[in-house]
Short mmCIF file of C-alpha atoms in Angstrom, two decimals:
data_model
loop_
_atom_site.label_atom_id
_atom_site.label_comp_id
_atom_site.label_asym_id
_atom_site.label_seq_id
_atom_site.Cartn_x
_atom_site.Cartn_y
_atom_site.Cartn_z
CA MET A 20 100.00 57.71 109.90
CA ASP A 21 97.80 60.77 110.31
CA THR A 22 99.74 63.97 111.16
CA LYS A 23 98.29 67.28 112.23
CA TYR A 24 99.15 70.37 110.20
CA ALA A 25 98.50 74.06 109.83
CA LEU A 26 97.46 74.96 106.31
CA VAL A 27 98.43 78.50 105.15
CA THR A 28 97.14 79.98 101.88
CA GLY A 29 99.07 82.72 100.05
CA ALA A 30 102.16 81.48 101.90
CA THR A 31 105.00 82.59 99.61
CA ALA A 32 105.37 86.22 100.82
CA GLY A 33 104.31 88.89 103.27
CA ILE A 34 101.97 88.15 106.15
CA GLY A 35 101.26 84.58 104.93
CA LEU A 36 104.94 83.62 104.94
CA ASP A 37 105.53 85.17 108.30
CA ILE A 38 102.44 83.39 109.77
CA ALA A 39 103.89 80.13 108.44
CA LYS A 40 107.23 80.85 110.07
CA GLU A 41 105.64 81.79 113.36
CA LEU A 42 103.56 78.61 113.43
CA ALA A 43 106.59 76.52 112.52
CA SER A 44 108.56 78.23 115.33
CA GLN A 45 105.89 76.84 117.67
CA GLY A 46 106.42 73.30 116.43
CA LYS A 47 103.43 73.17 114.04
CA ASN A 48 103.73 71.13 110.94
CA ILE A 49 102.91 73.26 107.84
CA ILE A 50 101.20 72.81 104.48
CA LEU A 51 101.88 75.74 102.18
CA THR A 52 99.74 76.71 99.21
CA ALA A 53 100.16 79.40 96.56
CA ARG A 54 100.71 79.68 92.84
CA ARG A 55 104.57 79.74 92.61
CA GLU A 56 106.01 76.29 92.94
CA ASP A 57 109.64 77.48 93.02
CA ARG A 58 108.94 79.64 96.04
CA LEU A 59 106.91 76.96 97.76
CA SER A 60 109.63 74.41 97.36
CA GLU A 61 112.26 76.80 98.63
CA ILE A 62 110.17 77.87 101.66
CA SER A 63 109.20 74.28 102.50
CA ILE A 64 112.86 73.20 102.67
CA SER A 65 113.82 76.32 104.68
CA LEU A 66 111.04 75.75 107.29
CA LYS A 67 111.92 72.07 107.73
CA ASP A 68 115.59 72.83 108.17
CA GLU A 69 115.17 75.82 110.49
CA PHE A 70 112.38 74.54 112.75
CA ASN A 71 112.67 70.75 112.51
CA ILE A 72 109.05 70.36 111.51
CA GLU A 73 107.25 68.58 108.69
CA CYS A 74 106.38 70.87 105.81
CA ASP A 75 104.76 70.13 102.46
CA TYR A 76 103.13 72.23 99.74
CA VAL A 77 100.47 72.10 97.06
CA VAL A 78 100.48 74.47 94.09
CA ALA A 79 97.05 76.00 93.59
CA ASP A 80 95.49 79.13 92.22
CA LEU A 81 92.48 80.06 94.38
CA ALA A 82 91.05 82.04 91.48
CA GLN A 83 90.24 78.68 89.92
CA PHE A 84 87.04 76.95 90.87
CA SER A 85 88.88 73.57 91.34
CA ALA A 86 91.54 74.92 93.73
CA PRO A 87 89.89 74.20 97.04
CA ASP A 88 89.18 70.60 95.98
CA LYS A 89 92.78 70.24 94.86
CA ILE A 90 94.04 71.42 98.15
CA TYR A 91 91.64 69.32 100.18
CA ASN A 92 92.35 66.17 98.14
CA PHE A 93 96.09 66.67 98.51
CA CYS A 94 95.69 66.74 102.31
CA SER A 95 93.34 63.78 102.34
CA GLU A 96 95.57 61.62 100.10
CA ASN A 97 98.55 62.33 102.36
CA ASN A 98 96.61 61.79 105.62
CA TYR A 99 97.29 65.29 106.69
CA ILE A 100 94.84 66.40 109.38
CA VAL A 101 94.35 70.21 109.11
CA GLU A 102 93.67 71.50 112.66
CA ILE A 103 94.70 75.11 111.82
CA LEU A 104 93.45 76.80 108.65
CA VAL A 105 94.89 80.21 107.74
CA ASN A 106 92.89 81.90 104.98
CA ASN A 107 95.45 84.50 104.00
CA ALA A 108 95.60 84.57 100.16
CA GLY A 109 94.56 87.92 98.73
CA TYR A 110 95.30 90.82 96.42
CA SER A 111 93.67 94.02 95.16
CA ILE A 112 92.72 95.29 91.73
CA ASN A 113 94.24 98.70 91.04
CA LYS A 114 91.45 99.87 88.69
CA LYS A 115 88.21 101.70 88.80
CA PHE A 116 85.14 99.42 89.01
CA HIS A 117 83.99 100.39 85.49
CA GLU A 118 87.41 99.52 84.10
CA THR A 119 87.40 95.92 85.24
CA SER A 120 85.89 93.00 83.50
CA GLU A 121 83.34 90.68 85.13
CA ASP A 122 85.85 87.88 84.90
CA GLU A 123 88.43 89.91 86.87
CA GLU A 124 85.95 90.68 89.58
CA GLU A 125 84.76 87.08 89.79
CA LYS A 126 88.29 85.77 90.17
CA PHE A 127 88.96 88.47 92.79
CA LEU A 128 85.79 87.48 94.80
CA ARG A 129 86.75 83.77 94.52
CA VAL A 130 90.25 84.32 95.96
CA LEU A 131 89.16 86.64 98.80
CA GLY A 132 85.68 85.30 99.57
CA ILE A 133 84.42 82.13 97.95
CA ALA A 134 87.68 80.16 98.46
CA VAL A 135 87.64 81.10 102.13
CA ILE A 136 84.20 79.58 102.48
CA ALA A 137 85.07 76.52 100.39
CA LEU A 138 88.26 75.67 102.31
CA THR A 139 86.62 76.24 105.65
CA LYS A 140 83.62 74.07 104.68
CA LYS A 141 85.92 71.25 103.52
CA PHE A 142 88.16 71.17 106.64
CA ILE A 143 85.64 71.92 109.33
CA PRO A 144 84.17 68.33 109.42
CA SER A 145 87.48 66.85 110.61
CA MET A 146 87.86 69.71 113.12
CA LEU A 147 84.44 68.71 114.49
CA ASP A 148 85.59 65.16 114.69
CA GLN A 149 88.61 66.27 116.74
CA LYS A 150 86.56 68.81 118.72
CA TYR A 151 89.36 71.25 117.98
CA GLY A 152 90.13 73.72 115.20
CA LYS A 153 91.63 77.20 114.71
CA ILE A 154 90.67 79.23 111.65
CA MET A 155 92.18 82.53 110.76
CA MET A 156 90.59 84.96 108.32
CA VAL A 157 93.26 87.53 107.24
CA SER A 158 90.89 90.42 106.67
CA SER A 159 91.76 94.13 106.73
CA LEU A 160 91.22 97.43 108.54
CA ALA A 161 89.39 98.29 105.29
CA SER A 162 86.59 95.99 106.44
CA PHE A 163 85.59 98.75 108.91
CA ALA A 164 86.05 101.67 106.57
CA PRO A 165 83.91 103.03 103.66
CA PRO A 166 84.77 101.43 100.31
CA SER A 167 87.63 103.15 98.51
CA SER A 168 86.87 105.34 95.51
CA GLY A 169 90.28 105.12 93.86
CA TRP A 170 90.86 101.35 93.50
CA GLY A 171 89.40 97.95 94.16
CA ALA A 172 85.82 98.95 94.84
CA LEU A 173 85.09 95.40 96.11
CA TYR A 174 88.07 95.09 98.40
CA GLY A 175 86.56 96.65 101.55
CA PRO A 176 83.13 95.03 100.98
CA VAL A 177 84.51 91.50 100.59
CA LYS A 178 86.63 91.93 103.70
CA THR A 179 83.56 93.03 105.63
CA PHE A 180 81.86 89.89 104.32
CA VAL A 181 84.78 87.74 105.55
CA ASN A 182 84.55 89.29 109.05
CA ARG A 183 80.86 88.38 109.18
CA PHE A 184 81.62 84.87 107.99
CA GLY A 185 84.19 84.47 110.78
CA ASP A 186 81.56 85.68 113.24
CA ALA A 187 79.17 83.03 111.93
CA ILE A 188 81.77 80.30 112.49
CA ASN A 189 82.15 81.40 116.05
CA ILE A 190 78.47 81.53 116.74
CA ASN A 191 77.90 78.04 115.31
CA TYR A 192 81.05 76.11 116.31
CA ARG A 193 82.85 77.75 119.30
CA SER A 194 80.94 75.48 121.65
CA GLN A 195 82.37 72.51 119.77
CA GLY A 196 85.98 73.58 120.15
CA ILE A 197 86.42 75.52 116.88
CA THR A 198 87.19 79.26 116.78
CA ALA A 199 87.64 81.74 113.98
CA THR A 200 89.78 84.86 114.30
CA ASN A 201 89.33 87.80 111.99
CA VAL A 202 92.73 89.47 111.69
CA CYS A 203 92.40 93.02 110.47
CA PRO A 204 95.81 94.61 109.72
CA GLY A 205 96.19 98.21 108.63
CA PHE A 206 99.01 99.26 106.30
CA THR A 207 101.53 96.47 106.42
CA ILE A 208 104.91 96.44 104.58
CA THR A 209 104.77 93.46 102.26
CA GLU A 210 104.91 92.61 98.53
CA PHE A 211 101.12 93.04 98.40
CA HIS A 212 101.18 96.68 97.28
CA THR A 213 103.82 96.17 94.63
CA ALA A 214 102.06 93.13 93.25
CA SER A 215 98.76 94.94 93.14
CA GLY A 216 100.25 98.05 91.42
CA MET A 217 99.68 100.20 94.46
CA GLN A 218 103.14 100.92 95.77
CA ASP A 219 102.85 104.62 94.87
CA ALA A 220 99.80 104.86 97.12
CA MET A 221 101.53 102.92 99.93
CA ASP A 222 104.51 105.29 99.75
CA LYS A 223 102.15 108.22 100.55
CA VAL A 224 100.99 106.55 103.77
CA PRO A 225 102.73 108.18 106.82
CA ALA A 226 105.49 105.99 108.35
CA PHE A 227 103.72 105.89 111.76
CA MET A 228 100.80 104.13 110.08
CA LYS A 229 102.85 101.24 108.78
CA LYS A 230 103.74 97.95 110.45
CA ASP A 231 106.07 95.14 109.39
CA SER A 232 104.54 91.77 108.49
CA LYS A 233 106.51 89.77 111.09
CA THR A 234 105.03 91.81 113.96
CA VAL A 235 101.54 91.44 112.48
CA ALA A 236 102.08 87.68 112.01
CA ILE A 237 103.19 87.09 115.56
CA GLY A 238 100.22 88.99 116.97
CA ALA A 239 97.80 87.23 114.61
CA VAL A 240 98.93 83.75 115.52
CA LYS A 241 98.72 84.57 119.20
CA ALA A 242 95.22 85.96 118.79
CA MET A 243 94.14 82.84 116.85
CA MET A 244 95.59 80.44 119.36
CA ASN A 245 93.85 82.34 122.18
CA GLY A 246 90.51 82.11 120.32
CA ARG A 247 90.08 85.87 119.81
CA SER A 248 87.20 86.67 117.50
CA VAL A 249 88.74 89.84 116.14
CA TRP A 250 92.33 91.11 116.28
CA VAL A 251 93.47 94.55 115.06
CA PRO A 252 97.23 95.26 115.46
CA GLY A 253 98.35 98.42 117.25
CA ILE A 254 96.62 101.07 119.30
CA LEU A 255 96.23 103.49 116.36
CA ASN A 256 94.58 100.86 114.11
CA LYS A 257 92.23 99.88 117.01
CA LEU A 258 91.31 103.56 117.38
CA LEU A 259 90.69 103.87 113.65
CA ALA A 260 88.51 100.78 113.58
CA PHE A 261 86.53 102.20 116.52
CA LEU A 262 86.14 105.55 114.90
CA CYS A 263 85.01 103.95 111.61
CA ASN A 264 82.17 102.22 113.57
CA ILE A 265 80.92 105.29 115.38
CA LEU A 266 81.59 108.38 113.10
CA PRO A 267 79.44 109.35 110.10
CA THR A 268 80.74 108.02 106.80
CA SER A 269 81.44 111.50 105.50
CA ILE A 270 83.79 112.28 108.34
CA VAL A 271 85.52 108.89 108.08
CA ILE A 272 86.16 109.58 104.37
CA LYS A 273 87.68 112.99 105.10
CA MET A 274 89.87 111.54 107.80
CA SER A 275 90.96 108.65 105.62
CA SER A 276 91.81 110.87 102.72
CA SER A 277 94.75 112.32 104.69
CA LEU A 278 96.02 108.94 105.93
CA ALA A 279 95.27 106.39 103.23
CA GLY A 280 97.60 107.33 100.40
CA GLY A 281 95.01 108.90 98.06
CA ARG A 282 92.55 106.05 98.19
CA TYR A 283 89.63 108.45 98.62
CA GLU A 284 90.69 111.07 96.08
#
């Protein structure tokens, strides 16, 4: 029997895990995907027990070209209908652009950009058949800001690209019952910074700038279910996004230098 599910990428920690929990708390069946099978298995059992929902998982590394096909085929073979797609997986490269290999950058762009397109392309036909679909792109406040000079030169640009892709989905498919929501968190307390080797920079960010991932996840899911095109958590982050759009780049960089943990030094 076909069963409707929400698919969450990068679901073993941080915002992705909290989004999965929030969707499960609303009675949504969940498909988890990430690289760590031990964590996926543990979380799957926990979600089923706590929320009395169906939960399954597929191990996949979105840096690999074959990963979107693997995820899609897993869902198809199990007759899982994905009506909610959360493109959350991501990381950053804590190196200068000239220090990274082309292979590193290509894998990075695959995880944060190409895999987002591939998964959306694979699952949108069934959403069109249902005349219903919710797609979340977990982007970043960095999508509005100038690219960082200190690390991950492509992080901001690829997040800006993801935002524009979400806009394109809305323009083309909103009238057919499918909406995309660009979620643009600012500094969020997760494992992301430690895993990316940027915890020192995160520690320099003022406490008032930081949000916990559970709060972000609850707001993100609400925005997605309401069909919001863009959601930025918190008044301060909304103000920063607005200022990034209207102020000259030179002023934004000076402002960011004092708030962004050395990313523009």
